[in-house]
Coordinates of C-alpha atoms in Angstrom, one line a residue:
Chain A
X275 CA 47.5 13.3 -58.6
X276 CA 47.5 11.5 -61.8
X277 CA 44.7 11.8 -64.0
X278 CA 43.1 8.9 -66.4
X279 CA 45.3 10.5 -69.5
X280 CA 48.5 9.7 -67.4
X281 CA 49.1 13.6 -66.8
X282 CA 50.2 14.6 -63.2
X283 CA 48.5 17.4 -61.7
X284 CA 48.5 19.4 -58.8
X285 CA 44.6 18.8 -57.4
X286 CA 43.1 22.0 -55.4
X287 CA 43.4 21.2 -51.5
X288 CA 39.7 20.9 -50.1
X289 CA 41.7 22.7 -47.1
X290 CA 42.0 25.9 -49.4
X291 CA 45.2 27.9 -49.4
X292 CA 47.9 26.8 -48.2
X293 CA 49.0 29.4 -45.8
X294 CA 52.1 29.6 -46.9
X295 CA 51.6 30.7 -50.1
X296 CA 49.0 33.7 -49.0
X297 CA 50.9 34.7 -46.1
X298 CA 54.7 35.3 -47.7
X299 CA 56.0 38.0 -46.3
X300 CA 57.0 40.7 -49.4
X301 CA 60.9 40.8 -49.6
X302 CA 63.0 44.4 -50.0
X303 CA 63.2 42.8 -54.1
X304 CA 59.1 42.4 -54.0
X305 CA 58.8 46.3 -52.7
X306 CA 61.2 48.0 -55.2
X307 CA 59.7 45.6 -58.0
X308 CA 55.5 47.2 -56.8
X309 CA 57.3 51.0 -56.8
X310 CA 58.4 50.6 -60.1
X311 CA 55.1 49.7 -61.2
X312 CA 53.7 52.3 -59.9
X313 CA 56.3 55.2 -61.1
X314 CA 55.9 53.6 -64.4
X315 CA 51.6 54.0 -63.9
X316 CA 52.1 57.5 -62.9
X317 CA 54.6 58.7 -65.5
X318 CA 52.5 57.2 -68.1
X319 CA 48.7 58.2 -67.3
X320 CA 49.9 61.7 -66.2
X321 CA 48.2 61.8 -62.8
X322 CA 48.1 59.3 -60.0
X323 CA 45.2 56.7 -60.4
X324 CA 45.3 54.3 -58.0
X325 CA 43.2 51.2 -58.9
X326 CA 42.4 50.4 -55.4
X327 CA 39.9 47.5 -55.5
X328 CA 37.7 48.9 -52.8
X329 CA 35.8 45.9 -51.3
X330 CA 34.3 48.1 -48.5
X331 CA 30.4 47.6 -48.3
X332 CA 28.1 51.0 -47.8
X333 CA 24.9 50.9 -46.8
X334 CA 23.3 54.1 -47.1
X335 CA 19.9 54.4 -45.5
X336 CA 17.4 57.1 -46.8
X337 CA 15.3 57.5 -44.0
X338 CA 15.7 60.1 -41.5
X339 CA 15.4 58.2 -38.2
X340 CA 18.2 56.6 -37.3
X341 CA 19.0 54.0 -35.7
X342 CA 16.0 51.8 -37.4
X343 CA 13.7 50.1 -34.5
X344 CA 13.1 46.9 -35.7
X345 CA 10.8 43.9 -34.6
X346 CA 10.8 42.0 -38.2
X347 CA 13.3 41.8 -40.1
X348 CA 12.8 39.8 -43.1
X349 CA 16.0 39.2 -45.6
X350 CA 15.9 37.5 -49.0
X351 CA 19.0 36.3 -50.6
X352 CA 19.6 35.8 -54.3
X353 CA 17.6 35.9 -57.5
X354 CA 14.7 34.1 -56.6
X355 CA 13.9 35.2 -53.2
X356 CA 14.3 38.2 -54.6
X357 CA 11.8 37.7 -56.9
X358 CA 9.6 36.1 -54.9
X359 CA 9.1 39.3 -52.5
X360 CA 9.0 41.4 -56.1
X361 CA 6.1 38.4 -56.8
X362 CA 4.1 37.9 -53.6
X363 CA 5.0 40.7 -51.1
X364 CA 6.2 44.0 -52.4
X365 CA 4.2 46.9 -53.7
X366 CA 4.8 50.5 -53.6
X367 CA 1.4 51.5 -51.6
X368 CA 2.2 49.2 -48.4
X369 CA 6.2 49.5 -49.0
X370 CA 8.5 52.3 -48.8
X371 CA 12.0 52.2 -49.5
X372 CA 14.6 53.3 -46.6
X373 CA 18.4 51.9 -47.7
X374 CA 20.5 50.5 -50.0
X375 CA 24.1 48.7 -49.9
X376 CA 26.7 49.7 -51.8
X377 CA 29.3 47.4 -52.9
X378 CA 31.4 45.7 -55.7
X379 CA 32.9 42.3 -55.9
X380 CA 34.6 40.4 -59.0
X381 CA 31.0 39.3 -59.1
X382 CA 29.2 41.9 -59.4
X383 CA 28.7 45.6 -58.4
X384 CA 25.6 47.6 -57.0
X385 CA 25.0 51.6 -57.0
X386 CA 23.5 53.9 -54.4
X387 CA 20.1 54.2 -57.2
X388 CA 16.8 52.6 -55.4
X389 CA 15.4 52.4 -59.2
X390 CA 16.6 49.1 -60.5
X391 CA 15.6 46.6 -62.8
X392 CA 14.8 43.1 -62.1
X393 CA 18.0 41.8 -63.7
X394 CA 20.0 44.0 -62.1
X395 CA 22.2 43.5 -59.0
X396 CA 21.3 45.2 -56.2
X397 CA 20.4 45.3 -52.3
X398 CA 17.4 47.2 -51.1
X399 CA 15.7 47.6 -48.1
X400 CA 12.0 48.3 -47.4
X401 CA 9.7 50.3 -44.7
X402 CA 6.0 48.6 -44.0
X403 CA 4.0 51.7 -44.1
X404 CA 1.6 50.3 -41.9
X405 CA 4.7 49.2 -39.3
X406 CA 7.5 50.6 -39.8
X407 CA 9.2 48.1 -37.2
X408 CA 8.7 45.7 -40.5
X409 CA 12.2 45.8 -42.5
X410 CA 12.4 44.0 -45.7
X411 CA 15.7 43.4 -47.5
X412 CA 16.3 41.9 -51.1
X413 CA 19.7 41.0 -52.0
X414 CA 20.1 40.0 -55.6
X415 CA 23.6 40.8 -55.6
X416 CA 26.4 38.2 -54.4
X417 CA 28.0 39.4 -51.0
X418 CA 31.7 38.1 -51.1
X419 CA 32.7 35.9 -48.4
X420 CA 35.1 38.3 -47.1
X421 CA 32.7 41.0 -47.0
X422 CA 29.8 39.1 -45.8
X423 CA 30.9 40.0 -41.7
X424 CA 30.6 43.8 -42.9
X425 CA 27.2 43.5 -44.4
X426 CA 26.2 42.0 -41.2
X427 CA 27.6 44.6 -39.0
X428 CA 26.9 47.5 -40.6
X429 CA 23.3 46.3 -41.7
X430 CA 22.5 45.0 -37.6
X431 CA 24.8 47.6 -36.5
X432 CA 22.0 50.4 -38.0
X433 CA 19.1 48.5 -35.9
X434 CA 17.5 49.1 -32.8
X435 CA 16.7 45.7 -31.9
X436 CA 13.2 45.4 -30.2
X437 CA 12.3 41.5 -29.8
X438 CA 13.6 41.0 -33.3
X439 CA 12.4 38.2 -35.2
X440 CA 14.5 37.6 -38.3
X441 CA 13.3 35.3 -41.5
X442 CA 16.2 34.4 -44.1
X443 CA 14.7 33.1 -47.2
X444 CA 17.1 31.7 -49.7
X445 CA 17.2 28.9 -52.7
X446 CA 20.1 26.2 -53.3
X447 CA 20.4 23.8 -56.1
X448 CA 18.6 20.6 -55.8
X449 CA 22.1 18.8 -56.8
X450 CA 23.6 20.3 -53.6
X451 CA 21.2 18.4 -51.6
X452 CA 22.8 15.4 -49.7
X453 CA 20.5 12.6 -49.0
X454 CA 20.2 8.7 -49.5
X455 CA 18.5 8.5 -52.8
X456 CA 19.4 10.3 -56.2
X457 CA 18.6 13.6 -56.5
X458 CA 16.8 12.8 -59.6
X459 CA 13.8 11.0 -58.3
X460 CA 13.3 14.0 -56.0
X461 CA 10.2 16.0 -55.8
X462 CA 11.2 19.4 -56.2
X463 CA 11.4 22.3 -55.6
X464 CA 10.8 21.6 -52.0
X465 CA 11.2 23.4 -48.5
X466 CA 14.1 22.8 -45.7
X467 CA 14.2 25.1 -42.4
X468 CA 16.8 26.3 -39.7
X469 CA 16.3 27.8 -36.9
X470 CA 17.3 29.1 -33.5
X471 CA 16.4 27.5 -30.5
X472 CA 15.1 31.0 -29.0
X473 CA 12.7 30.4 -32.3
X474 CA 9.5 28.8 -30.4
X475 CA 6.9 29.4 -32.9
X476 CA 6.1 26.7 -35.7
X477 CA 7.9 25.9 -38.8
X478 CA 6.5 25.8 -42.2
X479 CA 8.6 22.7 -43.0
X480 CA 11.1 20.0 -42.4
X481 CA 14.2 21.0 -40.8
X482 CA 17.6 20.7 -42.6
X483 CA 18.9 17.0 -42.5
X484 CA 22.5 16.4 -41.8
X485 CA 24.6 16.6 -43.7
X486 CA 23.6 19.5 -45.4
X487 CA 24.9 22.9 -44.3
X488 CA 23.8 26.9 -45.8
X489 CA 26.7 29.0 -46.2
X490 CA 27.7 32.7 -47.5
X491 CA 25.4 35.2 -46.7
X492 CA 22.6 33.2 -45.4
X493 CA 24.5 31.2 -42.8
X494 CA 26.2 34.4 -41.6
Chain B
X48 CA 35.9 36.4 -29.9
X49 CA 34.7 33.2 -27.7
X50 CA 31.1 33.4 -27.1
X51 CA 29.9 31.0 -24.0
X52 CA 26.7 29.1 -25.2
X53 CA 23.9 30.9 -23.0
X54 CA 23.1 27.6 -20.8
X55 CA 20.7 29.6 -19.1
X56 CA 20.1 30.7 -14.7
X57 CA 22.8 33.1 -15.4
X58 CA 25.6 30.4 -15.7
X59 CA 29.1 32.0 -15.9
X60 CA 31.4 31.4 -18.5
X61 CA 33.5 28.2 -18.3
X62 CA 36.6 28.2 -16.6
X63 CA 39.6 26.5 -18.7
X64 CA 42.2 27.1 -16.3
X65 CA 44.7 24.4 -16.9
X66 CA 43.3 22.7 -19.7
X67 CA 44.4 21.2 -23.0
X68 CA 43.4 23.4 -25.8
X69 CA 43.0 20.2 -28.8
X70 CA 42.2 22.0 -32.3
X71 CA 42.5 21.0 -35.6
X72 CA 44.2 22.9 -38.5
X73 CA 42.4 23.2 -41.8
X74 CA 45.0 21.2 -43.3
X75 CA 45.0 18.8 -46.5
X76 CA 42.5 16.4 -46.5
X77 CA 40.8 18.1 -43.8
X78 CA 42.6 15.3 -41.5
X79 CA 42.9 17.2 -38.2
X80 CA 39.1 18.2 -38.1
X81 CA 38.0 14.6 -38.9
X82 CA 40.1 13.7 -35.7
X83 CA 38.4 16.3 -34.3
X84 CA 35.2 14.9 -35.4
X85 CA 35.7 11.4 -33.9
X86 CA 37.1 12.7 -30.5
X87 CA 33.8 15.0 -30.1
X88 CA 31.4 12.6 -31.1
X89 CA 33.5 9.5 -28.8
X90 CA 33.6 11.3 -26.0
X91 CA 30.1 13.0 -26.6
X92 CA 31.6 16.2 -25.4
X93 CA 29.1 19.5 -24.3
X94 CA 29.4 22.4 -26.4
X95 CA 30.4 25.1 -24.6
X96 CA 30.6 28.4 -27.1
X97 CA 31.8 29.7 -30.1
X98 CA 33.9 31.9 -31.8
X99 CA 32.4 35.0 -33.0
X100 CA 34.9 35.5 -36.2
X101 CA 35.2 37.2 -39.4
X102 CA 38.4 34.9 -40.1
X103 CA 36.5 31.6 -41.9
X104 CA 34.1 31.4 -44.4
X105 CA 30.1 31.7 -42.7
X106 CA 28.5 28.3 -42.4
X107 CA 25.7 26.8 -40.4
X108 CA 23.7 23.5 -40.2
X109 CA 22.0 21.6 -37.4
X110 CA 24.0 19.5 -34.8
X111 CA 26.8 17.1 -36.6
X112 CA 27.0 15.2 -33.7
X113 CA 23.3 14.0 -33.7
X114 CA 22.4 10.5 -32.4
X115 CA 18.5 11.1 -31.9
X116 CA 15.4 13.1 -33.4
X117 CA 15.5 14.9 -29.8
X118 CA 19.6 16.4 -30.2
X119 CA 19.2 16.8 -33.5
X120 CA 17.5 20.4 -33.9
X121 CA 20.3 21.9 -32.1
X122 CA 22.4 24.7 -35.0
X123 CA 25.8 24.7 -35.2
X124 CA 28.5 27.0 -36.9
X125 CA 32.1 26.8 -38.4
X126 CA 34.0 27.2 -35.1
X127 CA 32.3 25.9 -31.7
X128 CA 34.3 25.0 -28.5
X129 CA 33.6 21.4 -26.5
X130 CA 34.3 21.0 -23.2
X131 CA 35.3 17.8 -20.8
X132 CA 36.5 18.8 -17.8
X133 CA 36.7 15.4 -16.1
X134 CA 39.5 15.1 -18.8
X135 CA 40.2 18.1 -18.6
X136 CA 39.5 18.7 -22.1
X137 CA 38.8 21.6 -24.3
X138 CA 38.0 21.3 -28.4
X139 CA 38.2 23.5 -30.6
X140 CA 36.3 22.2 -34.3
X141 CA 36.7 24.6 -37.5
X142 CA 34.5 23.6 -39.8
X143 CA 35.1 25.8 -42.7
X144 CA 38.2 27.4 -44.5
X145 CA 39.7 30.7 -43.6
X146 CA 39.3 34.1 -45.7
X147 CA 42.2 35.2 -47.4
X148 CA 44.4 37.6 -45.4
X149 CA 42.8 36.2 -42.4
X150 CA 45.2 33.7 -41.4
X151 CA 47.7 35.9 -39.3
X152 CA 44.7 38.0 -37.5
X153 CA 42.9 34.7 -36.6
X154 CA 46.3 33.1 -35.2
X155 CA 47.0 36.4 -33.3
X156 CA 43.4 36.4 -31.7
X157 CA 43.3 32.4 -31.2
X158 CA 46.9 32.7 -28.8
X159 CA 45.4 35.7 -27.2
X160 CA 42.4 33.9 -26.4
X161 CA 44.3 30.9 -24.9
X162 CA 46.4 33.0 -22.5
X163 CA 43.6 34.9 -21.6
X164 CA 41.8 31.4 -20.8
X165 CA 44.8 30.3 -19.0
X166 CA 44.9 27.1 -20.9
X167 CA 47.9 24.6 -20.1
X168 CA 48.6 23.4 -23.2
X169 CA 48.0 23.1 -27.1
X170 CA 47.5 20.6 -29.1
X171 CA 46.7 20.9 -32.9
X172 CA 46.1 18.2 -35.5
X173 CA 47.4 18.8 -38.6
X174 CA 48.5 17.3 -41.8
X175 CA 50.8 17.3 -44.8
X176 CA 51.2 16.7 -48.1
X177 CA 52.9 13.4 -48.8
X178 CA 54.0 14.1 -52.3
X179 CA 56.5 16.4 -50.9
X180 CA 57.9 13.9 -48.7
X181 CA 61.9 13.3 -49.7
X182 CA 63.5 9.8 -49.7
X183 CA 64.2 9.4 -46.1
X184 CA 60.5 10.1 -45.4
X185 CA 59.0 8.1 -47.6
X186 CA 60.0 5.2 -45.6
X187 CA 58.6 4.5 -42.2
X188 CA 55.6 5.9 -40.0
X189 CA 53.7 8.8 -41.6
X190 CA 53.0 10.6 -38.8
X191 CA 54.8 13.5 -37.3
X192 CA 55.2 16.0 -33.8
X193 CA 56.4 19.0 -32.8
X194 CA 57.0 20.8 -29.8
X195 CA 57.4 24.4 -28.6
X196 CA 60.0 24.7 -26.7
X197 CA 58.0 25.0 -23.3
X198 CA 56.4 21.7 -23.7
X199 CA 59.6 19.7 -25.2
X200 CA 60.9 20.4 -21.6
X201 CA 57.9 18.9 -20.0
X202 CA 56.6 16.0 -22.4
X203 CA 59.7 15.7 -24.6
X204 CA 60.7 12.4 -22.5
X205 CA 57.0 10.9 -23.4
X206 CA 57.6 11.2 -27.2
X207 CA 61.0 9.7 -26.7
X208 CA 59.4 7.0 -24.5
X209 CA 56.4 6.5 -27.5
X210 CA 59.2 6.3 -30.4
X211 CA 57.6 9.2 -32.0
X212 CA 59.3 10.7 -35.0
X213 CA 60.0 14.5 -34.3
X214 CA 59.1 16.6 -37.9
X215 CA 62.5 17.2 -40.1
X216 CA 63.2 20.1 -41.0
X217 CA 64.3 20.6 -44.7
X218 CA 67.3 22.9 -46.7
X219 CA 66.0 26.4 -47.1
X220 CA 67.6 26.4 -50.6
X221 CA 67.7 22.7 -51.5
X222 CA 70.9 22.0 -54.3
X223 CA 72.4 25.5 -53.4
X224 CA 73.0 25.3 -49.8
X225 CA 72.1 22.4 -47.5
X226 CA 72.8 23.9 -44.3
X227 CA 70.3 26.7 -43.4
X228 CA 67.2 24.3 -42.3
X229 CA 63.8 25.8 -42.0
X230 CA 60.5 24.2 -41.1
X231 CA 58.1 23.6 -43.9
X232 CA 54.8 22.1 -43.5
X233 CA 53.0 21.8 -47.1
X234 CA 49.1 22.0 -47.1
X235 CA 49.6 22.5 -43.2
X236 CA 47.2 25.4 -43.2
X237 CA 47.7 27.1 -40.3
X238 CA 49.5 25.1 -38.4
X239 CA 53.5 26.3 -39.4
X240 CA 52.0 30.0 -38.2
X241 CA 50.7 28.5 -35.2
X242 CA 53.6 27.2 -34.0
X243 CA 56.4 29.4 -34.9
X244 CA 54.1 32.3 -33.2
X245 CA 53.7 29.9 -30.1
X246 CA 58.1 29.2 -29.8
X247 CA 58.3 33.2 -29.5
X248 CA 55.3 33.6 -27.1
X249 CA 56.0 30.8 -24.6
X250 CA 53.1 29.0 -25.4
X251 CA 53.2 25.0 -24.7
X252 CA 51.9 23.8 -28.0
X253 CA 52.5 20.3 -29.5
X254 CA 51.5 19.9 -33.3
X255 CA 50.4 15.9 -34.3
X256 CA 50.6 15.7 -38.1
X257 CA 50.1 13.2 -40.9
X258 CA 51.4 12.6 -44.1
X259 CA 48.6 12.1 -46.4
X260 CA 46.8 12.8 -50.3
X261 CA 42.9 14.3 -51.1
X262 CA 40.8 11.7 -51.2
X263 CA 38.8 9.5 -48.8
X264 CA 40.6 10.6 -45.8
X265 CA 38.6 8.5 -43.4
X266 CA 41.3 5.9 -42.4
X267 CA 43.9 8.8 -42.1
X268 CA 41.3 11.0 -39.8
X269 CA 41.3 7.1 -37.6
X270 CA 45.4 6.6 -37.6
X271 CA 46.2 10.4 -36.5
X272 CA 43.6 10.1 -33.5
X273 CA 44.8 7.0 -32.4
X274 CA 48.5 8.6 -32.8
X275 CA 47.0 11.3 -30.2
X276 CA 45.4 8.6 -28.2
X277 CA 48.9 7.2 -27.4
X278 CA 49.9 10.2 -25.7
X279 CA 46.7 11.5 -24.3
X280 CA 44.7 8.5 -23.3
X281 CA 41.7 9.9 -24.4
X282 CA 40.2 6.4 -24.5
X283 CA 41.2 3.0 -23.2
X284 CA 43.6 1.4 -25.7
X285 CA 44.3 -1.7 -24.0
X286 CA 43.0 -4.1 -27.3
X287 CA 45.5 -4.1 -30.1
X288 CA 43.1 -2.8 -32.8
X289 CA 41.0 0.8 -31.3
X290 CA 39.6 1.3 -34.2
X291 CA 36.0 0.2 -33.6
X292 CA 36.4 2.4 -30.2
X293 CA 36.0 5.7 -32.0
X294 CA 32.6 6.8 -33.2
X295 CA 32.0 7.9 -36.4
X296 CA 29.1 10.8 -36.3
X297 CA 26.1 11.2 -38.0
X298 CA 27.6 14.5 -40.7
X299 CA 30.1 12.0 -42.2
X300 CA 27.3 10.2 -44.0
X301 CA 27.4 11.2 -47.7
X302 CA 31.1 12.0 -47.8
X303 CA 31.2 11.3 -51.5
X304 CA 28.0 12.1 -52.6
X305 CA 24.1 11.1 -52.6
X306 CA 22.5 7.5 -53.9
X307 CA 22.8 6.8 -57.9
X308 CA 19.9 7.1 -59.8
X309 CA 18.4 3.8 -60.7
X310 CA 18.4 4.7 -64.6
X311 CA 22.1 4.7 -64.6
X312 CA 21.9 0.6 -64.4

């Protein structure tokens, strides 16, 4: 692709990686060229360190009963829905915490410790007192795409599903927002909904138009 | 990994015995799952499941293929299955891109799944990059095929009958040694895995591909399903131009973007 300076360069495929680049099998040169690298780690440091990037997520749930019944689960995704529940929804009389999530990304990285601050990154979950079918989850913290199936399975995997009813609430740029006019005579922010068709009860607001789409954590 | 959609009274899952599997590969330009598009949405095929995969990136919206306020509300995800069996037609669309490392465990599953389904046949839609065309490619039709060795036997006439152009293979050391040939398909995605994984397991797959750029890959989504249309007569081709034939569905509006603001003029 040439660009308006005359340069030629090589424009990213909207198809991603090309396979064959990701998927090259390592040659007999490749494996004596990674031991050397890591006799030459060892003999320097003085004892083995691997630096394993560990991209496993943990969720480590402080309540005793396990599995968690659940009739409501209730997930919010990002910084502001985050802070929205902090805003509107939690308190510590009516809420109790009951996990956390564990994980670390280039992004970012999250502990085991239920005390956080606001600006933090982290991924809690909350008890209602009152119900403790109500589950509450805020995840400030980015989940990679390829951990995002893991969060889900370990996170669902932990629940005793009783007629579960599950709300994802979550915040996208206006800009990403596909529609006829310009984004910039928009009245914002504003509200967009998706739902199952086992969902019968009324929605809030307008469903999502094509073509927009959710992705990451939200859509999984 | 395929999910049947839950049509309700207890429905068993569809049978695909026999059927052509038509998929696209996430390819440059995203050409095969346009075809893909235009075949779904002409044929205004029934979705039928999904696959349940941690292999592509999580996406979800409401039904791409919607013509009415009434089908509109129905949620779809990055890969869904279509079914025709009066054409005896299965689709599979991939909508997003694949994880890294996933490539290989999603191939693996995918050929599992199709002998497992007993499909016939395979056919995926890819594409190319044409900047790596050579000389001799530059020249001529754009478009490309490929066989397994199982189909070649059965169809390999047809292609010869159509005047199709079968994909070259190039020098696996270009200037050094010209004789050891290898199959390379550039920005084909998946589709080289695909294939050489369906010569060793006996699978009939055929592979359609296009040379093409990034860009506005409308026109080259419309020439690679007509190439297909040759050979599978999805629709009726008898007017010289079947371009108008295909319809174009209601997700492809706002390709490149939303409406300028007025300020800007």
């Amino acid at each position: 692709m040439a660009t308006f300076f005359g340069e030629v360069v090589v424009a990213p495929s909207r198809a991603g990686l090309d396979e064959e680049e990701e998927a090259r099998e390592e040659t007999p040169e490749d494996r004596e060229i990674r031991r050397e690298i890591e006799k030459k780690r060892y003999r320097r440091r003085g004892r083995l360190r691997l630096e394993i990037r560990a991209r496993e997520v943990d969720v480590l749930w402080t309540c005793a009963e396990q599995p968690l019944v659940c009739s409501r689960f209730i997930v919010a995704i990002g910084r502001n829905a985050a802070a929205f529940l902090s805003s509107f929804i939690l308190d510590s009389v009516c809420w109790e915490v009951v996990g956390v999530v564990k994980l670390w990304n280039e992004w970012c990285r999250t502990s085991s410790t239920t005390n956080v601050l606001p600006t933090d990154s982290f991924c809690l979950f909350y008890r209602l007192i009152a119900d403790p079918t109500v589950l509450l989850c805020q995840c400030s913290c980015y989940v990679a795409e390829d951990q995002q199936f893991q969060w889900l399975e370990k996170v669902f995997g932990s629940m005793q599903k009783k007629g579960l009813q599950v709300t994802i609430l979550s915040t996208c740029p206006v800009a990403d927002y596909k529609t006829q006019e310009s984004t910039l005579t928009l009245v914002s922010p504003f509200l967009r909904a998706l739902k199952t068709k086992e969902f019968q009860e009324q929605v809030c607001c307008p469903l999502l138009e094509q073509p927009n789409i959710v992705r990451d954590l939200p859509a999984a | 990994m395929f999910v049947p959609c839950d049509r309700g009274g207890g429905s068993a899952a569809p049978d695909f015995k026999g059927f052509t599997l038509l998929m696209p590969a996430v390819s440059v330009g995203n050409v095969g799952q346009l075809a893909i598009d235009l075949v779904i949405s002409t044929l205004d095929m029934t979705k039928v499941g999904y696959f349940y995969t941690d292999c592509l990136v999580p996406m979800v919206g409401n039904n791409p293929y919607a013509t009415a306020e009434e089908n509109s509300m129905e949620l779809s995800i990055n890969a869904e299955v279509y079914s025709l069996p009066s054409k005896k037609l299965v689709v599979l669309q991939i909508r997003s891109p694949f994880i890294k490392n996933k490539y290989r465990p999603f191939c693996e599953t995918l050929l599992s799944w199709v002998k497992s389904s007993k499909c016939a046949r395979v056919v995926l839609l890819s594409s190319s990059h044409a900047y790596q065309r050579d000389d001799e490619q530059l020249l001529g039709t754009p478009l490309r095929y490929l066989l397994t060795p199982d189909l070649e036997k059965a169809v390999g006439g047809r292609m010869k009958e159509l005047n199709w152009k079968e994909m070259e293979k190039v020098a696996a050391y270009p200037g050094i040694n010209n004789t050891d040939k290898v199959l390379h398909i550039p920005g084909g995605g998946i589709t080289k895995l695909l294939f050489t994984e369906s010569c060793s397991e006996g699978i009939q797959m055929a592979v359609l591909l296009k040379f093409c750029s990034e860009g506005d890959n409308i026109p080259d989504a419309f020439v690679l399903v007509n190439y297909l249309n040759e050979w599978l007569q999805l629709i009726k081709s008898e007017v010289s131009t079947v371009w108008s034939k295909w319809k174009i569905p209601s997700s492809w509006r706002l390709l490149f973007g939303n409406g300028l603001p007025p300020a800007l003029f």
